[in-house]
Amino acid sequence: MIRKIKIALIALLIFTLNQSSTPVKTLAPVGPNIILIFMDDMGYGDLSCYGALDINTPNIDRLASEGIRFTNFLSAQAVCSASRAAILTGCYPNRLGISGALFPASPIGLAREEMTIADLLKQKKYATGIFGKWHLGDSPEFLPLNQGFDEYLGIPYSNDMWPVNFDGLPAKPGTNKYRFPPLPLIRNYAPVDTISTLEDQALLTSRLTDEAISFIRRNKKKSFFAYIPHPMPHVPINASAAFRGKSKQGLYGDMIQEVDHNVGRIMNALKKEGLEKNTMVIFTSDNGPWLNFGNHAGNTAGLREGKGSSFEGGQRVPGIIRWKGTIPGGLVSNQLASTIDLLPTIAKLTGASLPDKKIDGVDLGEILKGDLMASPRKNFLYYYRKNSLEAVRRDNWKLVFEHPSRSYLDQAPGVDGFPGAAPENVIMKEALYDLRRDPGERYDVQAYFPEIVKELKTLADQAREDLGDDLQKKMGNNNRQPGKVLN
C-alpha cells in the first residue's frame, strides 16, 4: 500500500510539473501518419516474405509487396531495453547509458532529456500513442507519458518477468521466477489489469491491436504516431483459441499467424478510414530469436547465432516500410540500414527538427523514393553488453573482435516453453567476414584482405574515441547518462 501511494504521489508530481512547464512551440500538422510495429524476438526467417516455411503471413507480405523490404536491416543491439532505446531515439543505446534488459523496479531508465520519435512528432502536433511493451524503466518518471506519448496501454517490461514458471504454473518460493512481481497491464500511469496466466498472454496481441485501432479512429482527422511494440514472440508465447493449430509450425507458427492477422486488421482500419495514402507503416523486430527455446523460438534463415549475440542472427531482422502512393511498391533494398535510422528519416519526412544532442541514425529517404543504389549508411557498430565493441561493419565487410559471447552452437535447444543451454562466455576469435558471400559468418578471410582489416580497425578506433569500449577498457567522449529514479 505504501509503495502504491508513493507511486501515485510521484505520478501526480510529474503530471503537475509537465502541466506547469512552458509549452513547446508547435507547428501545424504536416506529413504522414506513422505506425511503427515492433516485434519482440522475431527472427529474420519468421515471415513468408523472408522465406519462412509452413508459416503464412499474407498481411505482412502485402505490406512488403506494396512498399519496400530491406534485406540488410539491423537492430542496434540484440537485447530488449537497448534495442527499444535505440529505435525511439536514433542512437546507439550505449550512447544513452542503456544496456541489456531492465528488470522490474529498475533504478534507471531512458533519460527524459532524450528526444524520442514521439517527442519529435509533438513539434508537429501529432497525437502519439503506445500499445505494447515499453521496457525503458517502470518507475512513473520513466513511463511513456513522460517520453512524448499522449496515451499508453501495455506492459512495462518483458512478458516473462512474472511469477509464473515455464509450464504456466505459479512459481514456487525460492525459484528464480518467484522473485518477480505480478505482471501489470498499465494504462497511462496506473495498472488496470494483471497478466496472470498463459491464457491472459494469449489475448495480448488482439487486445493491444484493439487499442491501437481505437487510437487510429479517434485521431483520423489529425496526424498521429502509433507505436505498437508487441510483447511476442518473446517467450512465453501463446495464441488465442481461434488460431491454435492453424499453422504447420506448432504454437509458434500459430502465434505468428495471429500477429499477421492483427496487422491485417490495422491495414483494414486504415483503408476503411481513408488513411492508406497518408500513413507510413513500419514493421520490424527488436532482435533475432531466442534460439535455446527451440520450438518456441524463431528462425534466423541460416544466419549465425541469435538473440544476445552480435553475429547476424542476433541483429539482422525483418524491415518493411509501406506508404501507399508515395513509396513505390515491390521494392527490395539490399543496402545497409538500421532501426536507428527511423528517427532521422521520420524527421525529414515531417519537417520536424532533429534533437540538439548527437544521434547515430541517417536519413533513408533516398531509398524510400526508389533509389536502390543509394547507400546513406556506410558503417555500423556492433556494441553489446554494457559498452563492448564486438564488431564493426563497412558495407558488406564485417570485422569481429575477440570477445566473450552467448552461443547456441552445439547446444540442444529446449522444448515446449522450457529453455535449453546458452553459454554466455564463449570466446569468439577475431575474424573478417565478407557478408556478401558468407552471410552465415563461417569463413575468416583476414589473411586475404589485410587492407580491409586495417580500414575497419581505423573505424573501430574512431568509435572507441566517441563511445568507448569495455573490451579495451576505454572511456568514450560522448556517452550520456541514463535517467535515474527520483528519490
Short mmCIF file of C-alpha atoms in Angstrom, two decimals:
data_model
loop_
_atom_site.label_atom_id
_atom_site.label_comp_id
_atom_site.label_asym_id
_atom_site.label_seq_id
_atom_site.Cartn_x
_atom_site.Cartn_y
_atom_site.Cartn_z
CA MET A 1 0.00 0.00 0.00
CA ILE A 2 2.82 2.43 0.89
CA ARG A 3 4.53 1.70 -2.46
CA LYS A 4 1.25 2.36 -4.33
CA ILE A 5 0.76 5.67 -2.51
CA LYS A 6 4.36 6.68 -3.27
CA ILE A 7 3.92 5.83 -6.95
CA ALA A 8 0.69 7.80 -7.12
CA LEU A 9 2.30 10.85 -5.49
CA ILE A 10 5.29 10.72 -7.86
CA ALA A 11 2.97 10.40 -10.86
CA LEU A 12 0.91 13.38 -9.64
CA LEU A 13 4.08 15.44 -9.16
CA ILE A 14 5.36 14.59 -12.65
CA PHE A 15 1.97 15.36 -14.21
CA THR A 16 1.82 18.69 -12.39
CA LEU A 17 5.34 19.63 -13.49
CA ASN A 18 4.53 18.72 -17.07
CA GLN A 19 1.35 20.78 -16.99
CA SER A 20 3.01 23.81 -15.47
CA SER A 21 6.09 23.85 -17.71
CA THR A 22 6.40 26.28 -20.58
CA PRO A 23 4.63 24.79 -23.62
CA VAL A 24 6.81 23.78 -26.56
CA LYS A 25 6.07 25.89 -29.62
CA THR A 26 4.40 23.65 -32.21
CA LEU A 27 3.64 23.95 -35.88
CA ALA A 28 0.60 22.95 -37.91
CA PRO A 29 0.11 19.18 -38.52
CA VAL A 30 2.07 18.00 -41.53
CA GLY A 31 3.37 14.79 -43.02
CA PRO A 32 2.12 11.21 -42.94
CA ASN A 33 0.68 9.31 -40.03
CA ILE A 34 3.27 6.87 -38.68
CA ILE A 35 2.53 3.34 -37.47
CA LEU A 36 5.57 1.52 -36.06
CA ILE A 37 5.02 -2.19 -35.35
CA PHE A 38 7.94 -3.55 -33.34
CA MET A 39 8.07 -7.29 -32.69
CA ASP A 40 9.96 -8.93 -29.82
CA ASP A 41 12.46 -11.70 -30.70
CA MET A 42 11.10 -12.23 -34.24
CA GLY A 43 13.73 -13.91 -36.40
CA TYR A 44 14.86 -12.87 -39.87
CA GLY A 45 13.24 -16.02 -41.28
CA ASP A 46 9.88 -15.89 -39.48
CA LEU A 47 7.83 -14.28 -42.27
CA SER A 48 6.87 -15.93 -45.53
CA CYS A 49 8.19 -12.92 -47.47
CA TYR A 50 11.60 -13.65 -45.85
CA GLY A 51 11.46 -17.36 -46.62
CA ALA A 52 9.58 -18.86 -43.66
CA LEU A 53 8.36 -22.41 -44.26
CA ASP A 54 4.89 -23.52 -43.13
CA ILE A 55 4.06 -20.13 -41.59
CA ASN A 56 1.75 -17.96 -43.67
CA THR A 57 1.93 -14.18 -43.19
CA PRO A 58 -0.12 -12.76 -46.10
CA ASN A 59 -0.85 -9.40 -44.49
CA ILE A 60 2.76 -8.61 -43.65
CA ASP A 61 3.76 -9.94 -47.05
CA ARG A 62 1.31 -7.45 -48.57
CA LEU A 63 2.97 -4.63 -46.64
CA ALA A 64 6.23 -5.67 -48.30
CA SER A 65 4.74 -6.03 -51.79
CA GLU A 66 3.13 -2.58 -51.52
CA GLY A 67 6.28 -0.95 -50.14
CA ILE A 68 9.92 -1.77 -49.54
CA ARG A 69 11.52 -4.83 -47.94
CA PHE A 70 15.03 -4.44 -46.51
CA THR A 71 17.35 -7.45 -46.53
CA ASN A 72 20.18 -5.86 -44.51
CA PHE A 73 18.17 -4.22 -41.73
CA LEU A 74 19.87 -4.30 -38.32
CA SER A 75 18.64 -3.79 -34.80
CA ALA A 76 21.01 -1.56 -32.81
CA GLN A 77 21.61 -4.28 -30.22
CA ALA A 78 20.34 -7.83 -29.77
CA VAL A 79 18.51 -7.30 -26.47
CA CYS A 80 15.25 -5.78 -25.27
CA SER A 81 15.78 -2.46 -23.48
CA ALA A 82 18.81 -1.46 -25.52
CA SER A 83 17.05 -2.06 -28.83
CA ARG A 84 13.99 -0.07 -27.69
CA ALA A 85 16.04 2.91 -26.56
CA ALA A 86 17.72 2.84 -29.97
CA ILE A 87 14.66 2.69 -32.20
CA LEU A 88 12.95 5.54 -30.32
CA THR A 89 15.96 7.90 -30.16
CA GLY A 90 18.03 7.18 -33.27
CA CYS A 91 21.06 6.49 -31.05
CA TYR A 92 23.22 3.51 -30.26
CA PRO A 93 21.84 2.62 -26.81
CA ASN A 94 25.26 2.60 -25.16
CA ARG A 95 25.46 6.32 -26.03
CA LEU A 96 22.44 6.77 -23.72
CA GLY A 97 23.65 4.52 -20.91
CA ILE A 98 21.00 1.87 -21.64
CA SER A 99 22.11 -1.75 -21.89
CA GLY A 100 20.66 -5.22 -21.52
CA ALA A 101 17.10 -5.80 -20.33
CA LEU A 102 15.91 -3.65 -17.42
CA PHE A 103 14.24 -5.57 -14.61
CA PRO A 104 11.19 -4.57 -12.54
CA ALA A 105 11.93 -1.69 -10.14
CA SER A 106 14.99 -0.75 -12.20
CA PRO A 107 16.85 2.23 -10.69
CA ILE A 108 17.44 3.63 -14.19
CA GLY A 109 15.50 4.26 -17.39
CA LEU A 110 15.61 6.32 -20.53
CA ALA A 111 16.53 9.88 -19.56
CA ARG A 112 13.68 12.36 -20.00
CA GLU A 113 16.08 14.71 -21.81
CA GLU A 114 16.47 12.25 -24.69
CA MET A 115 14.19 13.02 -27.62
CA THR A 116 12.04 10.09 -28.75
CA ILE A 117 10.18 9.81 -32.04
CA ALA A 118 7.07 10.76 -30.06
CA ASP A 119 8.77 13.89 -28.67
CA LEU A 120 9.94 14.80 -32.16
CA LEU A 121 6.46 14.48 -33.66
CA LYS A 122 4.87 16.56 -30.91
CA GLN A 123 6.60 19.52 -32.63
CA LYS A 124 4.11 18.92 -35.45
CA LYS A 125 1.05 18.42 -33.23
CA TYR A 126 0.91 14.67 -33.78
CA ALA A 127 -1.24 12.58 -31.48
CA THR A 128 1.05 9.91 -30.02
CA GLY A 129 0.21 6.55 -28.50
CA ILE A 130 1.98 3.34 -27.49
CA PHE A 131 0.24 -0.02 -27.28
CA GLY A 132 2.51 -2.80 -26.11
CA LYS A 133 5.76 -3.43 -24.27
CA TRP A 134 7.71 -0.38 -23.00
CA HIS A 135 10.81 -1.72 -21.20
CA LEU A 136 12.66 1.56 -20.71
CA GLY A 137 12.08 1.89 -16.97
CA ASP A 138 8.96 1.02 -14.98
CA SER A 139 9.08 3.78 -12.37
CA PRO A 140 6.47 6.51 -13.04
CA GLU A 141 9.04 9.07 -14.14
CA PHE A 142 10.18 6.75 -16.97
CA LEU A 143 6.79 5.67 -18.33
CA PRO A 144 5.75 6.67 -21.86
CA LEU A 145 3.68 9.74 -20.93
CA ASN A 146 6.96 11.32 -19.83
CA GLN A 147 8.63 10.45 -23.14
CA GLY A 148 6.33 12.24 -25.60
CA PHE A 149 3.34 9.89 -25.66
CA ASP A 150 -0.23 11.03 -25.04
CA GLU A 151 -1.55 7.60 -24.10
CA TYR A 152 -0.27 4.16 -23.20
CA LEU A 153 -1.67 0.68 -22.76
CA GLY A 154 0.78 -2.13 -22.27
CA ILE A 155 3.22 -3.99 -20.07
CA PRO A 156 6.22 -2.18 -18.55
CA TYR A 157 8.83 -4.87 -19.28
CA SER A 158 9.16 -8.32 -20.86
CA ASN A 159 6.27 -10.76 -20.60
CA ASP A 160 8.48 -13.40 -18.94
CA MET A 161 9.18 -11.11 -15.97
CA TRP A 162 6.33 -12.57 -13.92
CA PRO A 163 5.95 -15.10 -11.08
CA VAL A 164 4.91 -17.94 -13.39
CA ASN A 165 7.01 -20.96 -14.29
CA PHE A 166 7.83 -22.12 -17.81
CA ASP A 167 4.97 -24.64 -17.61
CA GLY A 168 2.44 -21.89 -16.89
CA LEU A 169 2.02 -22.78 -13.23
CA PRO A 170 2.68 -20.28 -10.38
CA ALA A 171 6.35 -20.12 -9.48
CA LYS A 172 7.34 -21.81 -6.25
CA PRO A 173 9.13 -19.95 -3.41
CA GLY A 174 12.88 -19.96 -3.82
CA THR A 175 12.80 -20.22 -7.62
CA ASN A 176 14.12 -17.54 -9.96
CA LYS A 177 10.66 -16.65 -11.29
CA TYR A 178 9.19 -16.25 -7.81
CA ARG A 179 11.17 -13.03 -7.28
CA PHE A 180 9.13 -11.17 -9.91
CA PRO A 181 6.05 -9.12 -9.00
CA PRO A 182 2.73 -9.74 -10.80
CA LEU A 183 2.86 -8.57 -14.44
CA PRO A 184 0.71 -5.44 -14.74
CA LEU A 185 -1.17 -4.12 -17.75
CA ILE A 186 -0.79 -0.36 -17.41
CA ARG A 187 -2.94 2.40 -18.82
CA ASN A 188 -1.01 5.68 -18.76
CA TYR A 189 0.41 5.54 -15.20
CA ALA A 190 -1.83 3.05 -13.39
CA PRO A 191 -2.29 -0.74 -13.61
CA VAL A 192 -5.71 -1.69 -14.95
CA ASP A 193 -5.28 -5.46 -15.07
CA THR A 194 -2.82 -8.24 -14.26
CA ILE A 195 -1.43 -10.76 -16.73
CA SER A 196 -1.51 -13.88 -14.57
CA THR A 197 -1.81 -16.88 -16.87
CA LEU A 198 -0.80 -18.14 -20.29
CA GLU A 199 -4.41 -17.59 -21.36
CA ASP A 200 -4.00 -13.92 -20.42
CA GLN A 201 -0.86 -13.83 -22.57
CA ALA A 202 -2.82 -15.31 -25.49
CA LEU A 203 -5.12 -12.27 -25.54
CA LEU A 204 -2.39 -9.61 -25.58
CA THR A 205 -1.89 -9.42 -29.36
CA SER A 206 -5.55 -8.78 -30.15
CA ARG A 207 -6.13 -6.62 -27.07
CA LEU A 208 -3.31 -4.25 -27.94
CA THR A 209 -4.40 -4.16 -31.58
CA ASP A 210 -7.93 -3.21 -30.47
CA GLU A 211 -6.48 -0.27 -28.58
CA ALA A 212 -4.28 0.80 -31.50
CA ILE A 213 -7.24 0.73 -33.90
CA SER A 214 -9.30 2.79 -31.46
CA PHE A 215 -6.48 5.34 -31.31
CA ILE A 216 -6.30 5.49 -35.12
CA ARG A 217 -10.02 6.08 -35.44
CA ARG A 218 -10.10 8.71 -32.72
CA ASN A 219 -7.26 10.65 -34.36
CA LYS A 220 -8.06 10.17 -38.05
CA LYS A 221 -8.59 13.89 -38.60
CA LYS A 222 -5.11 14.81 -37.40
CA SER A 223 -1.61 13.40 -37.80
CA PHE A 224 -0.82 10.52 -35.45
CA PHE A 225 2.02 8.25 -34.38
CA ALA A 226 1.03 4.77 -33.18
CA TYR A 227 3.88 2.73 -31.69
CA ILE A 228 2.88 -0.94 -31.36
CA PRO A 229 5.69 -2.93 -29.66
CA HIS A 230 4.10 -6.38 -29.39
CA PRO A 231 5.27 -8.47 -26.39
CA MET A 232 5.58 -11.59 -28.59
CA PRO A 233 7.12 -13.74 -29.96
CA HIS A 234 9.22 -13.31 -26.81
CA VAL A 235 8.52 -16.30 -24.55
CA PRO A 236 6.15 -17.22 -23.05
CA ILE A 237 4.25 -17.49 -26.30
CA ASN A 238 0.60 -18.29 -26.79
CA ALA A 239 -2.14 -17.88 -29.36
CA SER A 240 -5.84 -17.34 -28.84
CA ALA A 241 -8.19 -20.27 -29.41
CA ALA A 242 -9.12 -19.17 -32.94
CA PHE A 243 -5.51 -19.54 -34.12
CA ARG A 244 -4.30 -22.65 -32.29
CA GLY A 245 -3.49 -25.49 -34.64
CA LYS A 246 -3.78 -23.28 -37.73
CA SER A 247 -0.13 -23.42 -38.84
CA LYS A 248 2.17 -26.33 -39.57
CA GLN A 249 4.77 -24.98 -37.14
CA GLY A 250 3.01 -25.62 -33.85
CA LEU A 251 2.23 -22.94 -31.30
CA TYR A 252 4.99 -20.64 -32.56
CA GLY A 253 3.59 -20.63 -36.08
CA ASP A 254 0.05 -20.18 -34.74
CA MET A 255 1.15 -17.12 -32.77
CA ILE A 256 2.98 -15.56 -35.75
CA GLN A 257 -0.11 -16.06 -37.90
CA GLU A 258 -2.22 -14.36 -35.23
CA VAL A 259 0.18 -11.41 -35.28
CA ASP A 260 -0.18 -11.31 -39.05
CA HIS A 261 -3.98 -11.34 -38.77
CA ASN A 262 -3.83 -8.37 -36.42
CA VAL A 263 -1.52 -6.48 -38.77
CA GLY A 264 -4.22 -7.07 -41.36
CA ARG A 265 -6.82 -5.61 -39.00
CA ILE A 266 -4.77 -2.41 -38.76
CA MET A 267 -4.40 -2.25 -42.54
CA ASN A 268 -8.15 -2.72 -42.96
CA ALA A 269 -8.84 0.04 -40.44
CA LEU A 270 -6.62 2.41 -42.40
CA LYS A 271 -8.44 1.56 -45.62
CA LYS A 272 -11.87 1.94 -44.03
CA GLU A 273 -10.97 5.35 -42.59
CA GLY A 274 -9.45 6.54 -45.87
CA LEU A 275 -5.97 6.79 -44.37
CA GLU A 276 -3.93 4.39 -46.52
CA LYS A 277 -2.31 7.07 -48.68
CA ASN A 278 -1.39 9.27 -45.73
CA THR A 279 0.04 6.61 -43.43
CA MET A 280 3.52 5.12 -43.36
CA VAL A 281 3.55 1.65 -41.78
CA ILE A 282 6.87 0.30 -40.50
CA PHE A 283 7.30 -3.33 -39.43
CA THR A 284 10.46 -4.67 -37.77
CA SER A 285 11.80 -6.55 -34.72
CA ASP A 286 13.93 -5.69 -31.70
CA ASN A 287 16.42 -8.54 -32.30
CA GLY A 288 16.71 -12.09 -33.53
CA PRO A 289 15.23 -15.25 -31.99
CA TRP A 290 15.96 -16.70 -28.54
CA LEU A 291 17.18 -19.95 -30.03
CA ASN A 292 17.59 -22.02 -26.87
CA PHE A 293 13.78 -22.08 -26.55
CA GLY A 294 13.67 -24.45 -29.51
CA ASN A 295 10.18 -24.89 -30.94
CA HIS A 296 9.03 -21.76 -29.08
CA ALA A 297 11.69 -19.65 -30.81
CA GLY A 298 12.02 -18.24 -34.29
CA ASN A 299 14.25 -18.74 -37.28
CA THR A 300 17.36 -16.82 -38.40
CA ALA A 301 17.13 -18.08 -42.02
CA GLY A 302 20.62 -19.53 -41.65
CA LEU A 303 22.30 -16.50 -40.08
CA ARG A 304 24.75 -17.24 -37.28
CA GLU A 305 23.63 -17.30 -33.62
CA GLY A 306 20.58 -15.35 -32.33
CA LYS A 307 19.35 -13.02 -29.62
CA GLY A 308 22.07 -11.88 -27.23
CA SER A 309 24.79 -12.07 -29.88
CA SER A 310 26.37 -9.53 -32.24
CA PHE A 311 26.51 -12.08 -35.05
CA GLU A 312 23.96 -11.51 -37.81
CA GLY A 313 21.36 -13.90 -36.38
CA GLY A 314 21.14 -11.66 -33.34
CA GLN A 315 20.81 -8.32 -35.10
CA ARG A 316 19.59 -8.75 -38.68
CA VAL A 317 15.79 -8.51 -38.58
CA PRO A 318 12.84 -8.03 -40.93
CA GLY A 319 12.46 -4.42 -42.06
CA ILE A 320 9.40 -3.38 -44.08
CA ILE A 321 8.08 0.12 -44.82
CA ARG A 322 4.86 0.86 -46.72
CA TRP A 323 3.49 4.29 -47.62
CA LYS A 324 0.97 3.60 -50.32
CA GLY A 325 1.16 6.00 -53.23
CA THR A 326 4.48 7.50 -52.07
CA ILE A 327 6.93 4.62 -51.62
CA PRO A 328 6.96 2.57 -54.85
CA GLY A 329 5.59 -0.93 -54.34
CA GLY A 330 7.58 -4.13 -54.64
CA LEU A 331 10.98 -2.65 -53.81
CA VAL A 332 13.74 -4.74 -52.25
CA SER A 333 16.70 -2.89 -50.75
CA ASN A 334 19.91 -4.78 -50.06
CA GLN A 335 21.60 -1.68 -48.65
CA LEU A 336 22.71 -1.48 -45.05
CA ALA A 337 20.09 0.13 -42.78
CA SER A 338 19.14 0.06 -39.11
CA THR A 339 16.37 0.78 -36.65
CA ILE A 340 18.35 3.85 -35.53
CA ASP A 341 17.74 5.35 -38.98
CA LEU A 342 13.98 5.62 -38.47
CA LEU A 343 14.02 8.77 -36.32
CA PRO A 344 16.01 10.95 -38.76
CA THR A 345 14.01 9.53 -41.69
CA ILE A 346 10.74 10.44 -39.98
CA ALA A 347 12.10 13.86 -39.05
CA LYS A 348 12.94 14.62 -42.68
CA LEU A 349 9.57 13.39 -43.95
CA THR A 350 7.60 15.50 -41.46
CA GLY A 351 9.84 18.57 -41.34
CA ALA A 352 10.44 18.11 -37.61
CA SER A 353 13.68 19.33 -36.05
CA LEU A 354 16.28 16.75 -35.08
CA PRO A 355 17.45 16.54 -31.46
CA ASP A 356 20.12 19.01 -30.35
CA LYS A 357 22.12 16.10 -28.93
CA LYS A 358 24.16 13.81 -31.14
CA ILE A 359 22.35 10.88 -32.74
CA ASP A 360 23.65 7.99 -34.83
CA GLY A 361 20.90 7.40 -37.38
CA VAL A 362 20.87 8.52 -41.01
CA ASP A 363 18.01 9.53 -43.31
CA LEU A 364 16.83 6.67 -45.55
CA GLY A 365 14.70 8.98 -47.69
CA GLU A 366 16.53 8.39 -50.97
CA ILE A 367 15.99 4.64 -50.69
CA LEU A 368 12.31 5.15 -49.86
CA LYS A 369 11.94 7.23 -53.03
CA GLY A 370 13.06 4.20 -55.02
CA ASP A 371 16.79 4.81 -55.45
CA LEU A 372 18.02 1.31 -54.65
CA MET A 373 21.64 2.32 -55.35
CA ALA A 374 21.61 4.97 -52.63
CA SER A 375 23.59 3.94 -49.53
CA PRO A 376 23.18 6.57 -46.81
CA ARG A 377 24.51 4.14 -44.17
CA LYS A 378 28.07 3.04 -44.84
CA ASN A 379 29.09 1.81 -41.40
CA PHE A 380 27.60 0.05 -38.40
CA LEU A 381 28.91 -0.55 -34.87
CA TYR A 382 28.03 -3.80 -33.11
CA TYR A 383 28.12 -2.88 -29.43
CA TYR A 384 26.81 -5.31 -26.81
CA ARG A 385 26.77 -5.94 -23.07
CA LYS A 386 27.32 -2.66 -21.25
CA ASN A 387 29.64 -0.99 -23.74
CA SER A 388 31.67 -3.61 -25.60
CA LEU A 389 32.54 -3.01 -29.25
CA GLU A 390 32.29 -6.58 -30.52
CA ALA A 391 32.34 -5.89 -34.28
CA VAL A 392 32.32 -3.15 -36.90
CA ARG A 393 30.94 -3.18 -40.41
CA ARG A 394 31.52 -1.18 -43.58
CA ASP A 395 29.22 -2.10 -46.46
CA ASN A 396 29.41 -5.92 -46.61
CA TRP A 397 32.68 -6.29 -44.71
CA LYS A 398 32.38 -7.18 -41.02
CA LEU A 399 35.33 -7.39 -38.62
CA VAL A 400 34.54 -9.27 -35.40
CA PHE A 401 36.86 -8.62 -32.45
CA GLU A 402 37.76 -11.27 -29.91
CA HIS A 403 35.07 -11.18 -27.22
CA PRO A 404 33.08 -13.38 -24.83
CA SER A 405 29.64 -14.13 -26.26
CA ARG A 406 26.45 -16.05 -25.77
CA SER A 407 26.43 -19.02 -28.12
CA TYR A 408 23.73 -21.51 -29.13
CA LEU A 409 26.06 -23.61 -31.28
CA ASP A 410 26.24 -27.31 -30.37
CA GLN A 411 23.66 -26.83 -27.60
CA ALA A 412 20.47 -28.87 -27.53
CA PRO A 413 17.51 -26.44 -27.54
CA GLY A 414 14.65 -26.63 -25.08
CA VAL A 415 11.12 -27.65 -25.99
CA ASP A 416 7.54 -26.51 -25.32
CA GLY A 417 8.44 -23.33 -23.45
CA PHE A 418 11.44 -24.62 -21.48
CA PRO A 419 14.93 -23.30 -22.34
CA GLY A 420 17.99 -25.23 -23.33
CA ALA A 421 21.56 -24.20 -22.55
CA ALA A 422 23.03 -21.00 -23.96
CA PRO A 423 26.51 -20.37 -22.50
CA GLU A 424 27.27 -16.66 -22.05
CA ASN A 425 31.07 -16.52 -22.14
CA VAL A 426 32.18 -18.48 -25.19
CA ILE A 427 35.26 -16.76 -26.60
CA MET A 428 34.82 -15.64 -30.20
CA LYS A 429 38.08 -15.10 -32.08
CA GLU A 430 38.85 -12.10 -34.25
CA ALA A 431 37.69 -12.69 -37.80
CA LEU A 432 36.83 -10.83 -41.01
CA TYR A 433 33.69 -11.86 -42.87
CA ASP A 434 32.53 -10.96 -46.38
CA LEU A 435 28.78 -10.92 -45.77
CA ARG A 436 28.03 -10.81 -49.48
CA ARG A 437 29.48 -14.30 -49.95
CA ASP A 438 29.26 -15.55 -46.37
CA PRO A 439 26.16 -14.22 -44.53
CA GLY A 440 26.46 -17.12 -42.09
CA GLU A 441 29.83 -15.76 -40.86
CA ARG A 442 31.66 -19.06 -41.22
CA TYR A 443 34.90 -18.17 -43.04
CA ASP A 444 37.58 -15.84 -41.72
CA VAL A 445 39.23 -14.05 -44.67
CA GLN A 446 41.59 -11.69 -42.80
CA ALA A 447 44.63 -13.16 -44.50
CA TYR A 448 43.27 -12.29 -47.95
CA PHE A 449 42.21 -8.71 -47.26
CA PRO A 450 44.69 -7.02 -44.86
CA GLU A 451 43.79 -3.56 -46.25
CA ILE A 452 40.11 -4.12 -45.29
CA VAL A 453 41.14 -5.19 -41.80
CA LYS A 454 43.22 -2.04 -41.43
CA GLU A 455 40.36 0.16 -42.64
CA LEU A 456 37.88 -1.44 -40.24
CA LYS A 457 40.27 -1.18 -37.30
CA THR A 458 40.57 2.55 -38.01
CA LEU A 459 36.76 2.76 -37.93
CA ALA A 460 36.79 0.91 -34.60
CA ASP A 461 39.36 3.28 -33.12
CA GLN A 462 37.16 6.24 -34.10
CA ALA A 463 34.18 4.55 -32.45
CA ARG A 464 36.15 3.98 -29.26
CA GLU A 465 37.06 7.67 -29.07
CA ASP A 466 33.40 8.57 -29.42
CA LEU A 467 31.67 5.84 -27.37
CA GLY A 468 34.41 3.91 -25.57
CA ASP A 469 34.92 0.17 -25.43
CA ASP A 470 34.81 -2.03 -22.34
CA LEU A 471 36.81 -4.72 -24.13
CA GLN A 472 39.75 -2.32 -24.33
CA LYS A 473 38.88 -0.53 -21.09
CA LYS A 474 38.42 2.77 -22.95
CA MET A 475 36.07 5.56 -22.00
CA GLY A 476 34.23 7.45 -24.72
CA ASN A 477 33.99 11.21 -25.09
CA ASN A 478 30.31 11.39 -25.97
CA ASN A 479 28.42 8.94 -23.76
CA ARG A 480 25.39 10.25 -21.86
CA GLN A 481 23.81 9.13 -18.60
CA PRO A 482 20.51 7.26 -18.27
CA GLY A 483 17.69 8.66 -16.20
CA LYS A 484 17.70 7.78 -12.51
CA VAL A 485 14.79 7.10 -10.18
CA LEU A 486 13.61 10.12 -8.18
CA ASN A 487 14.46 9.82 -4.50
#
